[in-house]
Coordinates of C-alpha atoms in Angstrom, one line a residue:
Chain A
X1 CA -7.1 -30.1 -10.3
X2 CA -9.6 -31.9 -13.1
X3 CA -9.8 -29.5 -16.5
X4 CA -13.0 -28.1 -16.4
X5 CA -15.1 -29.4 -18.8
X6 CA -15.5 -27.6 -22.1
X7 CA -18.3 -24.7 -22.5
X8 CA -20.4 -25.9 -25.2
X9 CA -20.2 -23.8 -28.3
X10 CA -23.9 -22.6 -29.2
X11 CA -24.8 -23.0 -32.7
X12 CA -24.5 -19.6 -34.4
X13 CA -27.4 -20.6 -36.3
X14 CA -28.1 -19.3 -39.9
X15 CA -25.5 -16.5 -39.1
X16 CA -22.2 -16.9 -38.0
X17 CA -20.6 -13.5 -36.8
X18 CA -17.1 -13.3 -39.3
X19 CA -16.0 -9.5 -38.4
X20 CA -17.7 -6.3 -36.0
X21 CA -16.7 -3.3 -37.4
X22 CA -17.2 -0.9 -34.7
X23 CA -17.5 2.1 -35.5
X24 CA -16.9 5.6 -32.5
X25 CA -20.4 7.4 -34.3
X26 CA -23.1 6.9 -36.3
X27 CA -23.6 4.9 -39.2
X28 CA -26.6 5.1 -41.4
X29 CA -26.0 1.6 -42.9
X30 CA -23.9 0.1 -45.0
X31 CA -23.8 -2.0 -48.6
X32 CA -20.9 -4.3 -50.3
X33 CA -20.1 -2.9 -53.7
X34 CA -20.9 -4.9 -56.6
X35 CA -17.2 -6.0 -56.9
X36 CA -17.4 -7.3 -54.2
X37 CA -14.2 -6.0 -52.3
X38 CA -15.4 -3.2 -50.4
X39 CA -18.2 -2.5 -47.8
X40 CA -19.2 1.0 -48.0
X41 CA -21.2 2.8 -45.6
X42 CA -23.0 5.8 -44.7
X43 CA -21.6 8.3 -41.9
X44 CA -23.3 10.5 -39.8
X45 CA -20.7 12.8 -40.3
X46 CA -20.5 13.7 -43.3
X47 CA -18.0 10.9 -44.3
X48 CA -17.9 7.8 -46.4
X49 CA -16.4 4.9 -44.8
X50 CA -15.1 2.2 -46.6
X51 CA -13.7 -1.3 -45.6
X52 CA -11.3 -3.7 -47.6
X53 CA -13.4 -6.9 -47.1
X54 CA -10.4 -9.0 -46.9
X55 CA -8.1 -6.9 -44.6
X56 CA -10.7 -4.5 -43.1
X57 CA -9.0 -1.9 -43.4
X58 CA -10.8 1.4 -43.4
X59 CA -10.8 4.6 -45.3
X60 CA -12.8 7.6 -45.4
X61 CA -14.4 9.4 -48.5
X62 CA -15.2 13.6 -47.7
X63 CA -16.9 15.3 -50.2
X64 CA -20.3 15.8 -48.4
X65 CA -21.9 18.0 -45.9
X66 CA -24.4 16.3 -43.8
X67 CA -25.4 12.7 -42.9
X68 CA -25.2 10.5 -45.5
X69 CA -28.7 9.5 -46.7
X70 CA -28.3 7.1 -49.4
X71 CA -25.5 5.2 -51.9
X72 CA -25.9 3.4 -55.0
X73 CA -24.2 1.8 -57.4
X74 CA -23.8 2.0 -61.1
X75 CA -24.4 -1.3 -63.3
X76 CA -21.0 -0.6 -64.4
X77 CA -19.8 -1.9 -61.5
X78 CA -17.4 0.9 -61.0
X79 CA -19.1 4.1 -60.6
X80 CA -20.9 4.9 -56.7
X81 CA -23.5 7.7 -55.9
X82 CA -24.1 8.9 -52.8
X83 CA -26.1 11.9 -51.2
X84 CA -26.8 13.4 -47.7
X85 CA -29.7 15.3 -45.7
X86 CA -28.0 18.5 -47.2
X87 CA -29.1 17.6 -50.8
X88 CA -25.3 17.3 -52.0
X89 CA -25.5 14.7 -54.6
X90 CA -21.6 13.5 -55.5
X91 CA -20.4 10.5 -58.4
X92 CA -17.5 8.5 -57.4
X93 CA -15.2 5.7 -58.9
X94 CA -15.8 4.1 -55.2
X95 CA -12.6 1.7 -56.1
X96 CA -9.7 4.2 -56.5
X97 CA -7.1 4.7 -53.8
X98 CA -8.5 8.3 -53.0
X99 CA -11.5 8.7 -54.4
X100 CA -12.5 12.5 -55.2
X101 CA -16.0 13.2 -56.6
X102 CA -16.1 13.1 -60.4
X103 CA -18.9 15.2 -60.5
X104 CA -20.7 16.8 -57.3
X105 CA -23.4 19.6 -56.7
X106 CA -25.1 20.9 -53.6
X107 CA -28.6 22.1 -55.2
X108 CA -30.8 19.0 -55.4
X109 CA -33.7 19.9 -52.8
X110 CA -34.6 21.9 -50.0
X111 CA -34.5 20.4 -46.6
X112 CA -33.6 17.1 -45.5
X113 CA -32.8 14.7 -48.7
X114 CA -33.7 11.1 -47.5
X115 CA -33.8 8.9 -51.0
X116 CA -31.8 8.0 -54.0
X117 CA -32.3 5.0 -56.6
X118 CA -30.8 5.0 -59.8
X119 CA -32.3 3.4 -62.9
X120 CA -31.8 -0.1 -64.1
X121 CA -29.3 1.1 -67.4
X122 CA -27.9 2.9 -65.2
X123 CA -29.1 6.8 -67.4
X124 CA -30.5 8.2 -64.1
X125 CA -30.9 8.7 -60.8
X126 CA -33.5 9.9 -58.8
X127 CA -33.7 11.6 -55.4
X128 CA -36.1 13.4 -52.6
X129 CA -36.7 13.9 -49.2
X130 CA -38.9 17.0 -47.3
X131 CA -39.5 19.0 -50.4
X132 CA -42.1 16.6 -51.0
X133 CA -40.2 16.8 -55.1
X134 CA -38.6 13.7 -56.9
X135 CA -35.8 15.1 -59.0
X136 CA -34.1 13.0 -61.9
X137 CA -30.6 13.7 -62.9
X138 CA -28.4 12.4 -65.1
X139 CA -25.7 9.7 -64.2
X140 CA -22.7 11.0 -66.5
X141 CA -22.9 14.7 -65.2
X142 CA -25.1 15.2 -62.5
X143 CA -27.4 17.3 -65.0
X144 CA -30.8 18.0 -64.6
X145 CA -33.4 15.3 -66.1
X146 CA -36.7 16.4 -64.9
X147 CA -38.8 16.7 -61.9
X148 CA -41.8 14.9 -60.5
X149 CA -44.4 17.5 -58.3
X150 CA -46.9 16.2 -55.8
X151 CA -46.4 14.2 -52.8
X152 CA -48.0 16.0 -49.9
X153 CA -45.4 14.7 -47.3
X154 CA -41.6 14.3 -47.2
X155 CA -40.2 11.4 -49.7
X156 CA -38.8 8.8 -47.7
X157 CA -38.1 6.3 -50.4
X158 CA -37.5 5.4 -54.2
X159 CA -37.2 2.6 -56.4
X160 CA -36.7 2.1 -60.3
X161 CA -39.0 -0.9 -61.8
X162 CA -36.3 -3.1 -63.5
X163 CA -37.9 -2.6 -66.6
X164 CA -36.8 1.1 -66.3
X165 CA -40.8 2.5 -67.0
X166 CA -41.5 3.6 -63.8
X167 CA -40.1 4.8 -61.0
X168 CA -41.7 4.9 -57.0
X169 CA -41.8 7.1 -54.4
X170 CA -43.0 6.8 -51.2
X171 CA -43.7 9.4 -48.8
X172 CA -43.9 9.9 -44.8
X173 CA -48.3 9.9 -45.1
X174 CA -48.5 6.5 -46.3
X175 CA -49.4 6.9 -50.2
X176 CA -47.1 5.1 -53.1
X177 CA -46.7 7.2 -56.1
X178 CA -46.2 5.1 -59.2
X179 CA -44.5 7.6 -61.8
X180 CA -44.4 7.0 -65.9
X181 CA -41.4 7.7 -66.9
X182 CA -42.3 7.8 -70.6
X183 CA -45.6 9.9 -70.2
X184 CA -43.4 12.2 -67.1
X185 CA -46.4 12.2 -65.1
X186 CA -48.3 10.0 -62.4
X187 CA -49.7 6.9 -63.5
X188 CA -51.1 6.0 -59.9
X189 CA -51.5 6.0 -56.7
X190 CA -51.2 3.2 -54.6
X191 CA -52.4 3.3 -51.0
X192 CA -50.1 1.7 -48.1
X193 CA -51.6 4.1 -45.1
X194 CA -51.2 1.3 -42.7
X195 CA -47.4 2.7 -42.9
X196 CA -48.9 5.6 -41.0
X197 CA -50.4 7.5 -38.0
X198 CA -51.5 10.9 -37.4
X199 CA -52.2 10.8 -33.4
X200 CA -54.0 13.6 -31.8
X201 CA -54.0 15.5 -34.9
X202 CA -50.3 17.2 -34.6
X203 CA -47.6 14.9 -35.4
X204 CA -47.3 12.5 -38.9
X205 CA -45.6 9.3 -37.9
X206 CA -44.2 6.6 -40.2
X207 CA -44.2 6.6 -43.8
X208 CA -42.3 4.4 -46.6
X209 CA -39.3 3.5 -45.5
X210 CA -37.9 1.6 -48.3
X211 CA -39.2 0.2 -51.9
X212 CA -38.0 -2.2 -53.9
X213 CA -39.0 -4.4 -56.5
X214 CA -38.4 -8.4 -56.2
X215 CA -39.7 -11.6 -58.1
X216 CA -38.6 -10.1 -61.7
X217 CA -40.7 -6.5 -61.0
X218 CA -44.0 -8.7 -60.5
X219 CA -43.8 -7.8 -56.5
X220 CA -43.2 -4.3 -55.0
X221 CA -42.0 -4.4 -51.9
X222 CA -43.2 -1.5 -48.9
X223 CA -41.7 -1.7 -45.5
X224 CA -41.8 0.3 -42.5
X225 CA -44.1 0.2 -39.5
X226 CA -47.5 0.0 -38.1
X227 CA -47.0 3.3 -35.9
X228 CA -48.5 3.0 -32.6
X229 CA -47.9 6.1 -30.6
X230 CA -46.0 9.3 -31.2
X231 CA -43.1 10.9 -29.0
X232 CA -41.6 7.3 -28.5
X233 CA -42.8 6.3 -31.7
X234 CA -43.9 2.8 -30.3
X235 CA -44.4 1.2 -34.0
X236 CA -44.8 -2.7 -35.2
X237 CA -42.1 -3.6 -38.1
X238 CA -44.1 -4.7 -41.3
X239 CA -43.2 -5.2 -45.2
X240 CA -45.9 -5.0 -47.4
X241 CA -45.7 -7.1 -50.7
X242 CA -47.8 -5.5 -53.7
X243 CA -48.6 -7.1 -57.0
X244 CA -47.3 -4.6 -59.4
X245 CA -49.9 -5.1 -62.4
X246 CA -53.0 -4.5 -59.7
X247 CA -51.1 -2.7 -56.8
X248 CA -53.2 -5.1 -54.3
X249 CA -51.1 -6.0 -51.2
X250 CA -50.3 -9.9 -51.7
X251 CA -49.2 -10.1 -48.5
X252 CA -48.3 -8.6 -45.1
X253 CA -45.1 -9.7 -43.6
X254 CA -45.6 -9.2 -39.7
X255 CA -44.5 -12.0 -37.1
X256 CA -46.9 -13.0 -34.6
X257 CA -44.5 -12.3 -31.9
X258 CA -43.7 -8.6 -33.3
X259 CA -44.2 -5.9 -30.8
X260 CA -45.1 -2.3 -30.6
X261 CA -41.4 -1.5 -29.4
X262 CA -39.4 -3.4 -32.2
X263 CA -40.1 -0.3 -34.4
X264 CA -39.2 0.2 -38.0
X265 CA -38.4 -2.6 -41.0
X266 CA -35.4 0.2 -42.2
X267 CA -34.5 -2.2 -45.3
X268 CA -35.2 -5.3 -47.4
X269 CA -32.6 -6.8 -49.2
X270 CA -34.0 -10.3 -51.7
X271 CA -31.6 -13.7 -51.8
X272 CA -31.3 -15.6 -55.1
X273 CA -33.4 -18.5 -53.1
X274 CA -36.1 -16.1 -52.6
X275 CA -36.5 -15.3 -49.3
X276 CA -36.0 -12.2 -48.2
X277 CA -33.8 -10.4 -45.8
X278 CA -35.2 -7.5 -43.3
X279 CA -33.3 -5.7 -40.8
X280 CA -36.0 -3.8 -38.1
X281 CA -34.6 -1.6 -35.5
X282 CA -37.1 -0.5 -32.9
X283 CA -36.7 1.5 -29.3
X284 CA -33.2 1.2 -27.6
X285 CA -32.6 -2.4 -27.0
X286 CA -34.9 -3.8 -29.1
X287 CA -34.9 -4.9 -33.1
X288 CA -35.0 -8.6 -35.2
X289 CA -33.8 -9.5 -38.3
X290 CA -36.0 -12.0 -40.4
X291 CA -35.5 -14.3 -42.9
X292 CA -38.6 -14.7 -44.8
X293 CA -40.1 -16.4 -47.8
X294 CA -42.9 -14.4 -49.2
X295 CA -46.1 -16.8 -49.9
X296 CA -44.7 -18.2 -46.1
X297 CA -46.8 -17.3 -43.1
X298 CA -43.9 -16.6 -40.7
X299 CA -40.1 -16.0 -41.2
X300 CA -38.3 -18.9 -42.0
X301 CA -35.9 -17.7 -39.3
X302 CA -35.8 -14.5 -36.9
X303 CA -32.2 -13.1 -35.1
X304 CA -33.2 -11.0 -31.7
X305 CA -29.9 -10.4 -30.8
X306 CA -29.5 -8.1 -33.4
X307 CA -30.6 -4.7 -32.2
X308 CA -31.4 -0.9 -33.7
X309 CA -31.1 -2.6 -37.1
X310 CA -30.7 0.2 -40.4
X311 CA -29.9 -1.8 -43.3
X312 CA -28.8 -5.7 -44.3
X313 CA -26.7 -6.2 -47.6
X314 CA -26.0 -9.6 -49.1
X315 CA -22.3 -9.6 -50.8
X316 CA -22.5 -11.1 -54.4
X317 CA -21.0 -14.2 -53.5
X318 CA -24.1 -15.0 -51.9
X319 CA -22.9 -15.6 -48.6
X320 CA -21.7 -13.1 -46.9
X321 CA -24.3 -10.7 -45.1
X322 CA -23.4 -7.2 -43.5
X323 CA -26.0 -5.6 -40.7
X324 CA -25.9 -2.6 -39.8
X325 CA -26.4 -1.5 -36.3
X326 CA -26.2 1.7 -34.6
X327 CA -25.7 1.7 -30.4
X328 CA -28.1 1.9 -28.0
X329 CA -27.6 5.1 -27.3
X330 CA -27.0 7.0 -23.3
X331 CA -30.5 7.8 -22.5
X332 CA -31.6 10.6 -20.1
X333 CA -29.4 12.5 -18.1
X334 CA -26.3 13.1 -17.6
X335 CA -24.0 9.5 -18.6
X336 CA -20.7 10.7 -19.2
X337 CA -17.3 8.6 -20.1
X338 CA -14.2 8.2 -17.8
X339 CA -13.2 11.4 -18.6
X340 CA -16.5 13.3 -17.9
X341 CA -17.2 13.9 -21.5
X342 CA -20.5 13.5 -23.2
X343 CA -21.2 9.9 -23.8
X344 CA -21.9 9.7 -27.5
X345 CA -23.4 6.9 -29.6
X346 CA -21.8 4.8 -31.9
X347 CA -22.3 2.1 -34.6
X348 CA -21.1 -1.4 -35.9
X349 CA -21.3 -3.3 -39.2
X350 CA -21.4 -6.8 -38.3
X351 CA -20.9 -9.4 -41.4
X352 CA -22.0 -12.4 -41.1
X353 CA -22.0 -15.9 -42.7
X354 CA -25.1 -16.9 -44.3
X355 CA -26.1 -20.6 -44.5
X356 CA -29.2 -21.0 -45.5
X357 CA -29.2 -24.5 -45.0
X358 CA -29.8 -23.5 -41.4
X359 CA -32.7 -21.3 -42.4
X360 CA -36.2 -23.7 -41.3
X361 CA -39.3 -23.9 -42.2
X362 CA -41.4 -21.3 -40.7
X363 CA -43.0 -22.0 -37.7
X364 CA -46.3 -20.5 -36.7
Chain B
X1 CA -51.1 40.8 -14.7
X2 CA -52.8 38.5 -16.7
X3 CA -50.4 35.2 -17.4
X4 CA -51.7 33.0 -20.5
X5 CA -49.7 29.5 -20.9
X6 CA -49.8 27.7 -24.3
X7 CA -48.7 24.2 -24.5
X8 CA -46.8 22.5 -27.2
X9 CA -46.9 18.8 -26.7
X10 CA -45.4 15.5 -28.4
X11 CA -41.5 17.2 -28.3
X12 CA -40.9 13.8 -26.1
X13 CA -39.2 12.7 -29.0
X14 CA -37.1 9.8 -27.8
X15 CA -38.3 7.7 -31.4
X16 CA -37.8 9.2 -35.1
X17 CA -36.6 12.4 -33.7
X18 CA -36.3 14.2 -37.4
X19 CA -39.3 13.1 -39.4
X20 CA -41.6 14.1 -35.7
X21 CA -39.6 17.9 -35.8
X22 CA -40.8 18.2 -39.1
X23 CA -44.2 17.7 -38.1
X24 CA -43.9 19.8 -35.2
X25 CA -41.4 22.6 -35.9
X26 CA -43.6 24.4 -38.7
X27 CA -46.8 24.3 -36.1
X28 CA -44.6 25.5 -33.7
X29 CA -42.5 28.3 -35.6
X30 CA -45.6 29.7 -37.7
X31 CA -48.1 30.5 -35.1
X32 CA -45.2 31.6 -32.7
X33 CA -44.0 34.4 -35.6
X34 CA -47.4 35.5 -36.3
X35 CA -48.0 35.6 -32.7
X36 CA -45.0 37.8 -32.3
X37 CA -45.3 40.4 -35.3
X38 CA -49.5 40.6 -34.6
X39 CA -48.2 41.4 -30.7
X40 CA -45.8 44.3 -32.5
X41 CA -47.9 45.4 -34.9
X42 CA -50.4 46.3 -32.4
X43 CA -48.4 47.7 -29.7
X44 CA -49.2 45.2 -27.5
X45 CA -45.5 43.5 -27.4
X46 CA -44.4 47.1 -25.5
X47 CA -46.4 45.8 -22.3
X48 CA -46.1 42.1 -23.1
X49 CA -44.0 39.0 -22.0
X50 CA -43.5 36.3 -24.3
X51 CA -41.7 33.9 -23.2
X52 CA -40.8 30.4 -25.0
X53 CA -39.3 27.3 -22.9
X54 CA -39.2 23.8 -22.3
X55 CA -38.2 21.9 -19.6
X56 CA -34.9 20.1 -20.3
X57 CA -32.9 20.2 -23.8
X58 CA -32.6 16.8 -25.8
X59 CA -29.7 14.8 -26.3
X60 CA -26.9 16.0 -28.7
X61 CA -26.4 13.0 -30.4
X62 CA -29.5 10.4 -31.6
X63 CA -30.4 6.9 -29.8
X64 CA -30.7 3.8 -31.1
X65 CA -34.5 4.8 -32.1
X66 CA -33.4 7.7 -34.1
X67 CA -34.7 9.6 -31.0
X68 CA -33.2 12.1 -28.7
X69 CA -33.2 11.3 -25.2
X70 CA -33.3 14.1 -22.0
X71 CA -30.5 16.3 -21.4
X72 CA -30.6 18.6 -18.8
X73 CA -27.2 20.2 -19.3
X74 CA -27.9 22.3 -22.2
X75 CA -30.7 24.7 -23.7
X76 CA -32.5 27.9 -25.1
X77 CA -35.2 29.9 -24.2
X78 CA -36.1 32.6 -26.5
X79 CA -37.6 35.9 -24.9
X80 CA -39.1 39.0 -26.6
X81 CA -41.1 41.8 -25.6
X82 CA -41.3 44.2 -22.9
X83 CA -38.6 45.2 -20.6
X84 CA -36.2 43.3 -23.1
X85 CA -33.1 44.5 -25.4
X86 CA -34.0 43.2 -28.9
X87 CA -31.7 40.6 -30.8
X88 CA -29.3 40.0 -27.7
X89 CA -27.9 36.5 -27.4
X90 CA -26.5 35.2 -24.2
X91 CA -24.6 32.3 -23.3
X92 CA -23.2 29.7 -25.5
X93 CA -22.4 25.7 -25.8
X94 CA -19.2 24.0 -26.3
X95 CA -18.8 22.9 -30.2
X96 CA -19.9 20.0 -29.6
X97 CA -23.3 20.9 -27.9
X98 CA -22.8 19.3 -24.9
X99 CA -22.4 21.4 -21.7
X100 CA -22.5 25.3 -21.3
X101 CA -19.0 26.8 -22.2
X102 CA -19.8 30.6 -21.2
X103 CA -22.5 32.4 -19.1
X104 CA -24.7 30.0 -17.6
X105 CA -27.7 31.0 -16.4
X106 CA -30.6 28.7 -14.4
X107 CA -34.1 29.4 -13.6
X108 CA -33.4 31.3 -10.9
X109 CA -32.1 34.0 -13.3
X110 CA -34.6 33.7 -15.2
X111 CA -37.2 34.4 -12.8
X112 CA -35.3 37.6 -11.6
X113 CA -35.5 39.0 -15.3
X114 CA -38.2 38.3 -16.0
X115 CA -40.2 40.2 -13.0
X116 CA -37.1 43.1 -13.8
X117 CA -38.7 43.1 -17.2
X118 CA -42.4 43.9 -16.1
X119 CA -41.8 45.9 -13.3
X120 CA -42.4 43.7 -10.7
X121 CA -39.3 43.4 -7.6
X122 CA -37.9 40.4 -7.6
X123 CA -36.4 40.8 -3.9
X124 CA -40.1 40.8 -2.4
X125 CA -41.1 38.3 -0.2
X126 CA -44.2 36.8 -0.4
X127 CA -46.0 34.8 2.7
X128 CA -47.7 31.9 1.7
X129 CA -48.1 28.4 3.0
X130 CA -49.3 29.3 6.5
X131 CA -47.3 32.5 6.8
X132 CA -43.8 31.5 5.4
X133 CA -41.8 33.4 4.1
X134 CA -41.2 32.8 0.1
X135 CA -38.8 34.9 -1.7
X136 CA -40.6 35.6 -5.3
X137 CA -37.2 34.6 -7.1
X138 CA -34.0 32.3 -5.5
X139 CA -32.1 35.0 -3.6
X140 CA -28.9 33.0 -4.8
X141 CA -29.5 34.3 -8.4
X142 CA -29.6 37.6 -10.5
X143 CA -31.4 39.2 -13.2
X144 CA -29.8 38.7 -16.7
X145 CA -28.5 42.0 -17.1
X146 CA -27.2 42.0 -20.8
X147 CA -30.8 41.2 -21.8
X148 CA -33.0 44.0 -20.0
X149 CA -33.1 47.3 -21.3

């Protein structure tokens, strides 16, 4: 019989799949360390994970209580912070065998803790979540540093300015809260309420979902959603670009083929050429990752095959790219496995190859 | 007997499940407390029925929309008031939330505790729909004994 003729082998485009780490539950997301030779990411239970990027092998930190909620790293390169919806707030040196926390304590809010940044000289970090407080603490103990009062919604998001002055919060009803950390007390408010809906006057939908600062601290970066509806939360993915100096929105990053089920942009992560990386995940079976250069109307490239998007992370050898993605999830009723048990959901860190050579012009 | 329904809505959280419970868990929790303690304080709560339900429970683990999807294997209702032993819990889950691991109970108990609770027989028959026979609760099912007084 004649050899069938070879399937052609479709063009991975911009991102070329190097390793699916599939994971059996939830992950939050997940970041490469600043050495380089780890990717570490948030459990929803309670557990660290960390893979060798060379081997893959994996390993679990335990030292918290709930989901994971956030990790950063120290400048030092060596020192990890981490915190979960429980408010446990734990220091690690991420790179040891087993790491144990070097510090750890269990008191930083009330309620579900959803942020943590830590400061450009790495003094401070700062977290908050539904106690509507931003609490600062010191890196080398976990001490106290002082507390900022009066969001009027849960804190979904923090950011240090990279000159270290001020620090951001953003909370669940759409307002920006510019602190100065000199003064220790607002300098502003800046209003992003496009990040939020209030429908039929019962349920708050939204909110900041991430901050960051880009372009040398000139640009402040706002993403999340256009909600729609609530109970489905049907929500368009947007990232909001904000001068710093005047707090005007610049720019609204929103593709022209976005729609109301591709849900929330979870993360923004910026690539030395300037474009920047955004991982959306929206209702089961939908999400995009974009490619986008700010001052660009439309994303220089766009990935739909990438679905329920939390976080993107670009290694520091500029090439590498980790996504985070958690399943799809059963459903309704009653899926069960093989062996009749409850059909859980599950997760996968997918690193990818970067060429942005590949990345076009945008079109549109 | 005078039957008053109040309706919660927006629980259909199959999106953001945890950021739309914090919205809708205090306006759910307060008003139901006060409700409660201004029912006791009054007396009223001896002769009264409250009853708090819903229709199916959610799924134990979140989607891909940090929602929680429908699961009809697996949920409360919390009952207080007349005709009813106070602080009783009755059935539990499996550790993992999933399926009922002791004492199930379905609407049809329900129904027969709750008439046992104000008095009315749940064995009655009523004749409805051109004259047929309707038993007021299933005849399959039982009052939930470790809860009435």
């Amino acid at each position: 019989m004649p050899a069938k003729p070879a399937k052609p082998v479709k063009d991975p485009g911009p991102l070329k799949l190097l390793k699916a780490l599939d994971h059996d539950r939830e992950l939050g997301g997940a970041w490469f360390s600043p050495c380089g030779k780890y990717l570490l990411a948030m459990g929803c239970d309670a557990l660290i994970y960390r893979w060798d990027v060379e081997s893959w092998t994996k390993s679990a930190l335990a030292a918290h209580d709930g989901w994971l909620s956030g990790i950063v790293f120290h400048p030092d390169r060596e020192r990890m912070f981490s915190i979960d919806s429980w408010g446990r707030l734990n220091s690690w040196r991420y790179a040891e065998a087993a790491p144990k926390p070097l510090w750890s304590r269990g008191d930083t809010h009330k309620g579900w803790t959803k942020a943590l940044a830590i400061s450009p000289d790495g003094r401070l970090l700062a977290t908050a979540g539904a106690d509507q407080i931003v609490r600062l603490w010191s890196t080398s103990d976990g001490a106290p540093a002082g507390e900022f009062a009066g969001h009027a919604s849960p804190v979904q998001s923090l950011a240090f300015s990279p000159d270290g002055l001020a620090l951001v919060s953003g909370e669940l009803k759409g307002i920006v809260k510019h602190w100065d950390l000199a003064a220790r007390k607002v300098a502003r408010e800046i209003d992003v309420k496009l990040l939020y809906l209030h429908p039929d006057s019962i349920n708050d939908v939204g909110g900041v979902r991430h901050l960051s600062f880009v372009d040398a601290g000139r640009t402040l970066v706002c993403a999340g959603a256009q909600p729609m509806t609530s109970g489905f939360v049907t929500a368009k993915p947007v990232v909001l670009l904000l001068d710093w100096n005047s707090g005007k929105q610049t720019q609204m990053l929103q593709a022209a083929d976005v729609t109301p089920q591709d849900g929330f942009a979870f993360d923004v992560t910026p690539h030395p050429s300037g474009h920047l990386l955004i991982a959306c995940g929206g209702s089961p079976g939908r999400g995009v990752v974009w490619i986008w250069k700010p001052g660009q109307p439309a994303p220089a490239y766009a990935n739909r095959e990438l679905l329920h998007n939390r976080t993107i992370s670009l290694h520091p050898d500029g090439v590498r790219v980790a996504v985070t993605q958690v399943g799809r999830g059963g459903g309704n009723g009653r899926k069960l496995d093989p062996r009749g048990e409850y059909l859980g959901n599950n997760a996968s860190a997918r690193v990818f190859e970067l060429s942005m050579d590949k990345v076009g012009l945008p079109k549109g | 007997m005078t039957f008053v329904k109040v309706t919660s809505f927006h629980w259909d959280t199959h999106g953001d499940n945890f950021n739309l419970h914090q919205c809708l868990v205090p306006k759910f929790d307060q008003p139901f407390a006060a409700l409660i303690e201004d029912l006791a304080a009054s007396g009223a709560l001896e002769h009264t029925l409250v009853v708090c339900m819903s229709e199916f429970g959610r799924t134990p683990r979140i989607n891909g929309h940090v929602g929680r999807d429908h699961w009809p294997e697996a949920w409360s209702v919390a009952m207080a008031g007349t005709g009813l032993a106070k602080g009783a819990v009755i059935g539990k889950t499996n550790d993992k939330g999933t399926f009922v691991s002791d004492r199930p109970c379905d609407v049809g108990h329900l129904f027969h505790t709750w008439f046992r609770a104000l008095g009315i027989d749940p064995h009655k028959t009523q004749y409805d729909n051109q004259g047929q026979p309707l038993p007021l609760a299933n005849e399959e099912c039982e009052p939930i004994k470790e809860i009435l007084v």
